[in-house]
Amino acid sequence: MSTAVNYTEKKLKVIGTSPVRPDGVPKVTGLAQYGADFSLPGMLWGKILRSPHAHARIRSIDTSKALALPGVKAVITSADLPEQKFEYVGPERIAVNYWHMTRNILAREKVLYEGHPVAAVAATSKAIAEEALLLIEVDYEVLPHVIDVDQAMQPDAPLLFEDMITRGIEPAPTKASNISKRVEYKMGDIDAGFAAADEIVEASFRTSPVHQGYIEPQSCLARFDADGQAELWASNQGHFIVRTFTVKLLGMKTGDLRVHPAELGGAFGGKTVVYIEPVALALSRKTGHPVKIMLSREEVFKATGPTSGASMTIRIGVTKDGKIVAADGLFKYQAGAFPGSPVMNGCMCGFAPYDIANVRTIGYDVVCNRPKATAYRAPGSPISAFAVESTMDMAALKIGMDPLQFRLKNIAKTGTPLVYGAKHAHEGFAETIEALMRHPGYTKPLGKNQGRGAASGYWFNGGGESSATVHVNEDGTVVVATGSPDIGGSRASMALMAAEALGIDYDRVRPIVADTNSVGYTQGTGGSRVTYATGIAVVNACNKVIDELRARAALIWKINADDVIWEDGCARPAGKKAGEFEPLPLKAIAAKRSATGGPISASASLNAGGQAPGFATQFCDVEVDPETGHVKILRYVAAQDVGRAIHKGYVEGQIHGGVVQGIGWALNEEYIYDNEGRLSNAGFLDYRIPVASDLPMIETILVEVPNPNHPFGVKGVAEANIVPPMAAVANAINNAIGRRLTELPMSPPKVLAALDGGGGG
């Protein structure tokens, strides 16, 4: 169910419609090619040996028995990969360290989590490869481990890295710890702000690591030829990312590796890194055969990144009339085995929707004996929002103010400074709150054991490097090639934007995702950047094609190109020549291409800035069973500023998906470890994501406040929607039972404990 709130006036031909998706038929008929569907003659099967320990030193690895097994063609360890320099590369918020990355691919000095890769085998069958793994002998010195973030920060905690000195502290500490980095942002005078408050609310919160839960495990096929040229077919959100990381980890030239994008069976940020691609290619290089690796579900859970768990404390000061005068946040995020949690994002996004004069956020990036944390849909922001938006609700209740009215009173507007130094440049947040306040469900009476909760969320959204090429065929159909893997409908949105720009029907556009040798460099599909950044590249390429079509029409008419305009898919004479010739449609010009200069094609590349952030506000109604502690979601309404919806159905789907994942994060999902640091629920039977019977109908409200920096007003829509749900559900539970739950997931045992007066965690 959907309601559109449209703040735009321009009428468009195809933008905003919901045509059939270009990848729909191949997917429903089973013809779509995912990572596991590729094969080559002479292909070998790769399997990875993984650590049974959470923390252990590797004394030695003996692969001789495995190599002697008939059918085994190669065994590799970290010794087969070149060592990498220890340095952080790229902007601090998303920096990578190849020294860490190569150790995550194949462990070197130590294993740092259960499931950590230790060695890999290539054999003529999966069965032989699995048997060979059992023959590899690893001598481990088992070490004490630490799982919890607060425990990992203690001075006497077991150290994952004996030489890790915390970055971000001056002067630098002299003693090693598990704290990789400290970050701090602040503006105004915190002490003065709290002194001016009539009420101060403070609370501590905890979240558990949760997995992205994609249905398709990582799979890839690698071929390394005798001339040093190589190819990869990979399930990944960015085949250019795969190329960049793989050539670096294997010591190759960038031009020697061609990466083909596969269809994706879900990702949500979890496939923005590499796990198996360098291993498969190293095995192929060693054997001279193509090598295929497919992870099992257990391997996905144990060794590919969940998002961080966190421990947080929030303090908010307000006046009696509802103005927030001070806010302080402490955020401790688990990075997993290697540094790189999204704690900076959490610090930057937590209070970002609000105009608060005095703000401070402090964050810690903490390693512990878990798989390395990876991006998950607005990485870092949902975690901090759970804490901030729960505390916001507590503050509103304390002064007797409606939670949405409280948020509306404190919204950030254009020009409002952000704690990390920038200023808001876009509107859209207020409109999401107002849309919910007008919704009839927001004031509908509730029954016994029922409660209503609201929350808001913020995400930066991305721009970045994108490329596109547009080809006009002789029959007037158009091919749009980009380098952006399609996860959330980008092929449809590219086709819609191309059709709108060219003035032709949607079904005359064929969008494709090209390999790394066939289109210009394009950053990965993440950060809600593709429809914005790659969309601009597509429109720019279309504009170049239009200029060429005008020139071809001028040649046919024997007039100056300046006297030709492009309108409604046709070249038309203008100026002094207006009306002298009948309009020439694209199809007619394309049919004469060989006589007017040859193929009609254009490319465009850019490093896009000017993206607008995502704002979302949501409310839900819940019913709590006092006997079991079970929480049932009765109603969910999600409003989001989407800029302008390019494919309306896909935009609604993105919001539905974020809400569903947020509900699972709120109520069910968590990593459970035993006393030995082993994951106890590495499968969908025990790691419980929501199913249809767990969910209500989710109503979306599409607020459209266009971004003037995009030809069609696009703002990224894929991530802001997962930011509010955990706090919205927590606030609704509090309203239902009068107990504040502060630890995720809010599972039945925790709800029962709260009802019994033992607190909610």
CSV table of C-alpha atoms in Angstrom, one decimal, residues 182-515:
chain,number,residue,atom,x,y,z
A,182,ARG,CA,39.2,6.8,18.8
A,183,VAL,CA,37.2,9.5,17.0
A,184,GLU,CA,35.6,12.6,18.5
A,185,TYR,CA,33.4,15.3,17.0
A,186,LYS,CA,32.0,18.3,18.9
A,187,MET,CA,30.6,21.7,18.5
A,188,GLY,CA,29.4,24.3,20.9
A,189,ASP,CA,29.8,24.1,24.7
A,190,ILE,CA,28.6,20.8,26.1
A,191,ASP,CA,28.8,21.8,29.7
A,192,ALA,CA,26.9,25.0,29.2
A,193,GLY,CA,24.3,23.2,27.1
A,194,PHE,CA,23.5,20.7,29.8
A,195,ALA,CA,23.5,23.5,32.4
A,196,ALA,CA,20.8,25.2,30.5
A,197,ALA,CA,18.6,22.1,30.3
A,198,ASP,CA,15.5,21.7,32.4
A,199,GLU,CA,15.6,17.9,32.0
A,200,ILE,CA,18.4,15.6,31.3
A,201,VAL,CA,17.9,12.0,30.1
A,202,GLU,CA,20.7,9.5,30.0
A,203,ALA,CA,20.6,5.8,29.1
A,204,SER,CA,23.0,3.0,27.9
A,205,PHE,CA,22.3,0.6,25.1
A,206,ARG,CA,23.7,-2.5,23.5
A,207,THR,CA,23.2,-4.1,20.1
A,208,SER,CA,24.3,-7.5,18.8
A,209,PRO,CA,26.1,-8.2,15.5
A,210,VAL,CA,23.6,-9.1,12.8
A,211,HIS,CA,24.2,-10.6,9.4
A,212,GLN,CA,23.0,-9.0,6.1
A,213,GLY,CA,21.1,-12.3,5.5
A,214,TYR,CA,21.4,-12.4,1.7
A,215,ILE,CA,20.1,-15.6,0.3
A,216,GLU,CA,22.9,-16.2,-2.2
A,217,PRO,CA,26.3,-17.3,-0.6
A,218,GLN,CA,29.4,-15.8,-2.2
A,219,SER,CA,30.5,-17.7,-5.3
A,220,CYS,CA,33.1,-17.1,-7.9
A,221,LEU,CA,34.9,-18.6,-10.9
A,222,ALA,CA,38.5,-17.7,-11.7
A,223,ARG,CA,40.7,-18.3,-14.7
A,224,PHE,CA,44.4,-17.4,-14.9
A,225,ASP,CA,45.8,-17.9,-18.4
A,226,ALA,CA,49.4,-18.8,-19.3
A,227,ASP,CA,50.0,-15.3,-20.6
A,228,GLY,CA,49.2,-13.8,-17.3
A,229,GLN,CA,45.8,-12.5,-18.3
A,230,ALA,CA,43.0,-13.5,-15.9
A,231,GLU,CA,39.2,-13.4,-15.6
A,232,LEU,CA,36.8,-13.6,-12.7
A,233,TRP,CA,33.1,-14.1,-12.6
A,234,ALA,CA,32.0,-13.0,-9.1
A,235,SER,CA,29.0,-12.4,-6.9
A,236,ASN,CA,29.8,-8.9,-5.7
A,237,GLN,CA,28.4,-5.4,-5.4
A,238,GLY,CA,31.3,-3.9,-7.4
A,239,HIS,CA,33.3,-5.8,-10.0
A,240,PHE,CA,35.7,-2.9,-10.1
A,241,ILE,CA,36.2,-3.3,-6.4
A,242,VAL,CA,37.0,-7.0,-6.9
A,243,ARG,CA,39.5,-6.1,-9.6
A,244,THR,CA,41.2,-3.4,-7.4
A,245,PHE,CA,41.5,-5.6,-4.3
A,246,THR,CA,42.4,-8.8,-6.1
A,247,VAL,CA,45.2,-7.4,-8.2
A,248,LYS,CA,46.6,-5.7,-5.1
A,249,LEU,CA,46.5,-8.9,-3.0
A,250,LEU,CA,48.0,-11.0,-5.7
A,251,GLY,CA,50.6,-8.6,-7.0
A,252,MET,CA,49.1,-8.3,-10.5
A,253,LYS,CA,48.7,-5.4,-13.0
A,254,THR,CA,45.2,-3.9,-13.1
A,255,GLY,CA,44.9,-4.4,-16.9
A,256,ASP,CA,45.6,-8.1,-16.5
A,257,LEU,CA,42.4,-8.9,-14.7
A,258,ARG,CA,38.9,-8.7,-16.3
A,259,VAL,CA,36.0,-9.1,-13.9
A,260,HIS,CA,32.5,-10.0,-15.1
A,261,PRO,CA,29.5,-9.1,-12.9
A,262,ALA,CA,27.1,-11.8,-12.0
A,263,GLU,CA,23.5,-11.4,-10.9
A,264,LEU,CA,23.2,-10.9,-7.1
A,265,GLY,CA,21.0,-12.9,-4.8
A,266,GLY,CA,21.1,-10.1,-2.2
A,267,ALA,CA,24.0,-8.3,-0.7
A,268,PHE,CA,23.0,-5.2,1.4
A,269,GLY,CA,26.6,-4.1,1.8
A,270,GLY,CA,28.0,-7.5,2.7
A,271,LYS,CA,29.4,-8.0,-0.8
A,272,THR,CA,31.5,-4.9,-1.0
A,273,VAL,CA,34.7,-6.7,0.0
A,274,VAL,CA,36.5,-9.8,-1.2
A,275,TYR,CA,36.8,-13.1,0.5
A,276,ILE,CA,37.2,-15.9,-2.0
A,277,GLU,CA,38.1,-14.2,-5.3
A,278,PRO,CA,41.8,-13.8,-4.6
A,279,VAL,CA,41.9,-17.3,-3.3
A,280,ALA,CA,40.3,-18.8,-6.4
A,281,LEU,CA,42.6,-16.8,-8.7
A,282,ALA,CA,45.7,-17.8,-6.7
A,283,LEU,CA,44.6,-21.5,-7.0
A,284,SER,CA,44.0,-21.0,-10.7
A,285,ARG,CA,47.4,-19.4,-11.2
A,286,LYS,CA,49.1,-22.3,-9.4
A,287,THR,CA,47.2,-25.1,-11.2
A,288,GLY,CA,46.7,-23.6,-14.7
A,289,HIS,CA,43.0,-24.6,-14.5
A,290,PRO,CA,39.9,-22.5,-13.8
A,291,VAL,CA,38.8,-22.8,-10.2
A,292,LYS,CA,35.4,-22.3,-8.7
A,293,ILE,CA,34.6,-21.6,-5.0
A,294,MET,CA,31.2,-21.6,-3.5
A,295,LEU,CA,30.7,-20.9,0.2
A,296,SER,CA,28.2,-22.8,2.3
A,297,ARG,CA,25.7,-21.0,4.5
A,298,GLU,CA,27.7,-21.9,7.6
A,299,GLU,CA,30.8,-20.4,6.0
A,300,VAL,CA,28.8,-17.2,5.2
A,301,PHE,CA,27.8,-16.8,8.8
A,302,LYS,CA,31.1,-17.7,10.4
A,303,ALA,CA,33.5,-15.9,8.0
A,304,THR,CA,31.8,-13.1,6.1
A,305,GLY,CA,31.1,-9.8,7.8
A,306,PRO,CA,28.1,-9.2,9.9
A,307,THR,CA,27.7,-5.6,11.0
A,308,SER,CA,29.0,-4.5,14.4
A,309,GLY,CA,27.6,-5.0,17.7
A,310,ALA,CA,27.9,-2.0,20.0
A,311,SER,CA,27.8,-0.6,23.5
A,312,MET,CA,26.5,3.0,23.7
A,313,THR,CA,25.6,5.7,26.2
A,314,ILE,CA,23.5,8.7,25.2
A,315,ARG,CA,22.8,11.9,27.2
A,316,ILE,CA,20.3,14.5,26.0
A,317,GLY,CA,19.4,17.8,27.7
A,318,VAL,CA,16.1,19.6,26.9
A,319,THR,CA,14.1,22.6,28.0
A,320,LYS,CA,10.5,22.4,29.2
A,321,ASP,CA,9.2,23.7,25.9
A,322,GLY,CA,11.0,20.8,24.0
A,323,LYS,CA,14.2,22.4,22.7
A,324,ILE,CA,17.2,20.1,22.7
A,325,VAL,CA,20.1,22.2,24.1
A,326,ALA,CA,22.8,19.5,24.5
A,327,ALA,CA,23.5,16.0,23.3
A,328,ASP,CA,26.4,13.7,24.1
A,329,GLY,CA,27.0,10.2,22.7
A,330,LEU,CA,29.6,7.5,23.4
A,331,PHE,CA,29.7,4.8,20.8
A,332,LYS,CA,31.8,1.6,21.1
A,333,TYR,CA,31.6,-0.6,18.0
A,334,GLN,CA,32.9,-4.1,17.4
A,335,ALA,CA,35.2,-4.2,14.4
A,336,GLY,CA,35.6,-7.9,14.5
A,337,ALA,CA,39.0,-9.4,14.0
A,338,PHE,CA,40.4,-6.4,12.0
A,339,PRO,CA,39.9,-2.7,12.4
A,340,GLY,CA,37.2,-1.0,10.4
A,341,SER,CA,33.9,-0.8,12.1
A,342,PRO,CA,31.5,1.9,10.9
A,343,VAL,CA,31.8,3.8,14.2
A,344,MET,CA,32.7,7.1,12.4
A,345,ASN,CA,29.4,6.8,10.6
A,346,GLY,CA,27.6,6.2,13.8
A,347,CYS,CA,29.2,9.3,15.4
A,348,MET,CA,28.4,11.4,12.4
A,349,CYS,CA,24.8,10.3,11.8
A,350,GLY,CA,23.4,9.8,15.3
A,351,PHE,CA,22.3,13.4,16.0
A,352,ALA,CA,22.5,14.6,12.3
A,353,PRO,CA,18.7,15.0,11.8
A,354,TYR,CA,18.5,17.6,14.5
A,355,ASP,CA,19.5,21.2,15.2
A,356,ILE,CA,21.5,21.0,18.4
A,357,ALA,CA,23.9,23.8,19.3
A,358,ASN,CA,26.0,21.8,21.7
A,359,VAL,CA,26.9,18.3,20.6
A,360,ARG,CA,29.7,15.8,21.2
A,361,THR,CA,30.1,12.2,19.9
A,362,ILE,CA,33.0,9.9,20.8
A,363,GLY,CA,33.6,6.6,19.1
A,364,TYR,CA,35.8,3.6,19.6
A,365,ASP,CA,36.7,1.1,16.9
A,366,VAL,CA,37.4,-2.1,18.9
A,367,VAL,CA,38.8,-5.5,17.6
A,368,CYS,CA,37.6,-8.8,19.1
A,369,ASN,CA,37.5,-12.4,18.1
A,370,ARG,CA,34.7,-12.3,15.6
A,371,PRO,CA,34.6,-12.1,11.8
A,372,LYS,CA,35.5,-8.7,10.5
A,373,ALA,CA,32.6,-6.3,10.4
A,374,THR,CA,31.3,-5.3,7.0
A,375,ALA,CA,28.9,-2.8,5.6
A,376,TYR,CA,25.2,-3.4,6.2
A,377,ARG,CA,22.8,-0.9,4.7
A,378,ALA,CA,23.6,2.6,6.0
A,379,PRO,CA,26.5,1.1,7.9
A,380,GLY,CA,26.8,2.4,11.5
A,381,SER,CA,23.8,4.7,11.4
A,382,PRO,CA,21.0,2.2,12.5
A,383,ILE,CA,23.1,1.2,15.5
A,384,SER,CA,23.6,4.8,16.8
A,385,ALA,CA,20.0,5.7,15.8
A,386,PHE,CA,18.7,2.9,18.1
A,387,ALA,CA,20.3,4.6,21.0
A,388,VAL,CA,19.7,8.2,20.0
A,389,GLU,CA,16.1,7.8,18.9
A,390,SER,CA,15.2,5.7,22.0
A,391,THR,CA,16.7,8.5,24.2
A,392,MET,CA,14.8,11.1,22.1
A,393,ASP,CA,11.6,9.3,23.0
A,394,MET,CA,12.5,9.2,26.6
A,395,ALA,CA,13.1,12.9,26.6
A,396,ALA,CA,9.8,13.6,24.8
A,397,LEU,CA,7.9,11.5,27.4
A,398,LYS,CA,9.7,13.2,30.3
A,399,ILE,CA,8.4,16.7,29.2
A,400,GLY,CA,5.0,15.4,28.1
A,401,MET,CA,5.5,16.2,24.4
A,402,ASP,CA,4.3,14.1,21.4
A,403,PRO,CA,7.4,12.3,20.1
A,404,LEU,CA,6.9,13.4,16.5
A,405,GLN,CA,6.1,17.0,17.5
A,406,PHE,CA,9.3,16.9,19.6
A,407,ARG,CA,11.3,15.8,16.6
A,408,LEU,CA,9.7,18.4,14.4
A,409,LYS,CA,10.6,21.2,16.8
A,410,ASN,CA,14.2,20.2,16.7
A,411,ILE,CA,14.7,19.4,13.0
A,412,ALA,CA,17.8,20.4,11.1
A,413,LYS,CA,17.2,22.7,8.2
A,414,THR,CA,19.3,24.0,5.3
A,415,GLY,CA,22.3,25.7,6.8
A,416,THR,CA,22.2,23.8,10.1
A,417,PRO,CA,25.7,22.8,11.1
A,418,LEU,CA,26.6,19.1,11.6
A,419,VAL,CA,28.8,17.9,14.3
A,420,TYR,CA,31.5,16.8,11.8
A,421,GLY,CA,31.9,20.2,10.3
A,422,ALA,CA,29.6,20.3,7.3
A,423,LYS,CA,26.2,22.0,7.0
A,424,HIS,CA,22.9,20.7,5.9
A,425,ALA,CA,22.2,21.6,2.3
A,426,HIS,CA,18.9,19.9,1.6
A,427,GLU,CA,15.4,19.9,3.0
A,428,GLY,CA,13.1,16.8,3.3
A,429,PHE,CA,13.2,15.8,6.9
A,430,ALA,CA,10.3,17.9,8.2
A,431,GLU,CA,8.1,16.6,5.4
A,432,THR,CA,8.6,13.0,6.5
A,433,ILE,CA,7.5,13.9,10.1
A,434,GLU,CA,4.5,16.0,8.9
A,435,ALA,CA,3.4,13.1,6.6
A,436,LEU,CA,3.2,10.8,9.6
A,437,MET,CA,1.5,13.3,11.8
A,438,ARG,CA,-1.3,13.6,9.1
A,439,HIS,CA,-1.6,9.9,8.8
A,440,PRO,CA,-4.9,8.7,10.4
A,441,GLY,CA,-3.2,5.7,11.9
A,442,TYR,CA,-1.0,7.9,14.1
A,443,THR,CA,-3.9,9.0,16.3
A,444,LYS,CA,-5.9,5.8,16.1
A,445,PRO,CA,-6.7,4.4,19.6
A,446,LEU,CA,-4.8,1.4,20.8
A,447,GLY,CA,-5.9,-1.7,22.7
A,448,LYS,CA,-4.7,-3.5,25.8
A,449,ASN,CA,-0.9,-4.4,25.7
A,450,GLN,CA,-0.5,-2.3,22.5
A,451,GLY,CA,1.8,0.5,21.9
A,452,ARG,CA,2.9,3.0,19.3
A,453,GLY,CA,6.4,4.1,18.6
A,454,ALA,CA,8.1,6.5,16.2
A,455,ALA,CA,11.7,7.2,15.2
A,456,SER,CA,13.6,9.0,12.5
A,457,GLY,CA,16.9,8.3,10.7
A,458,TYR,CA,19.6,9.9,8.6
A,459,TRP,CA,22.0,8.6,6.0
A,460,PHE,CA,24.6,10.5,4.0
A,461,ASN,CA,24.0,8.9,0.6
A,462,GLY,CA,26.8,8.7,-1.9
A,463,GLY,CA,28.1,10.1,-5.1
A,464,GLY,CA,31.4,9.1,-6.5
A,465,GLU,CA,32.8,7.7,-9.8
A,466,SER,CA,30.5,6.3,-12.4
A,467,SER,CA,30.6,5.7,-16.1
A,468,ALA,CA,28.0,4.9,-18.8
A,469,THR,CA,27.9,4.3,-22.6
A,470,VAL,CA,24.8,4.7,-24.7
A,471,HIS,CA,24.6,3.0,-28.2
A,472,VAL,CA,21.8,3.7,-30.7
A,473,ASN,CA,21.0,0.7,-32.8
A,474,GLU,CA,19.8,0.9,-36.5
A,475,ASP,CA,16.2,0.1,-35.5
A,476,GLY,CA,16.1,2.9,-33.0
A,477,THR,CA,16.5,0.7,-29.9
A,478,VAL,CA,19.1,1.9,-27.4
A,479,VAL,CA,21.6,0.1,-25.3
A,480,VAL,CA,22.7,1.6,-22.0
A,481,ALA,CA,25.8,0.1,-20.5
A,482,THR,CA,27.0,0.9,-17.0
A,483,GLY,CA,29.5,-0.4,-14.5
A,484,SER,CA,27.0,-0.6,-11.6
A,485,PRO,CA,25.9,-4.1,-10.5
A,486,ASP,CA,22.1,-4.1,-10.2
A,487,ILE,CA,21.0,-4.9,-6.7
A,488,GLY,CA,17.9,-2.8,-6.1
A,489,GLY,CA,16.6,-2.1,-9.6
A,490,SER,CA,19.3,0.2,-11.1
A,491,ARG,CA,18.9,-1.3,-14.6
A,492,ALA,CA,15.2,-0.2,-14.6
A,493,SER,CA,16.1,3.2,-13.3
A,494,MET,CA,18.9,3.7,-15.9
A,495,ALA,CA,16.5,2.7,-18.7
A,496,LEU,CA,13.8,5.0,-17.4
A,497,MET,CA,16.2,8.0,-17.2
A,498,ALA,CA,17.6,7.2,-20.6
A,499,ALA,CA,14.1,6.9,-22.1
A,500,GLU,CA,13.0,10.2,-20.5
A,501,ALA,CA,16.1,12.0,-21.6
A,502,LEU,CA,15.9,10.7,-25.2
A,503,GLY,CA,12.1,11.0,-25.3
A,504,ILE,CA,11.5,7.4,-26.3
A,505,ASP,CA,9.5,4.5,-24.9
A,506,TYR,CA,10.9,2.6,-22.0
A,507,ASP,CA,10.7,-0.7,-23.8
A,508,ARG,CA,13.1,0.6,-26.5
A,509,VAL,CA,15.9,0.8,-24.0
A,510,ARG,CA,18.1,-2.2,-23.1
A,511,PRO,CA,20.2,-1.6,-20.0
A,512,ILE,CA,23.2,-3.9,-19.3
A,513,VAL,CA,25.9,-4.1,-16.7
A,514,ALA,CA,29.2,-4.4,-18.5
A,515,ASP,CA,32.5,-6.0,-17.4
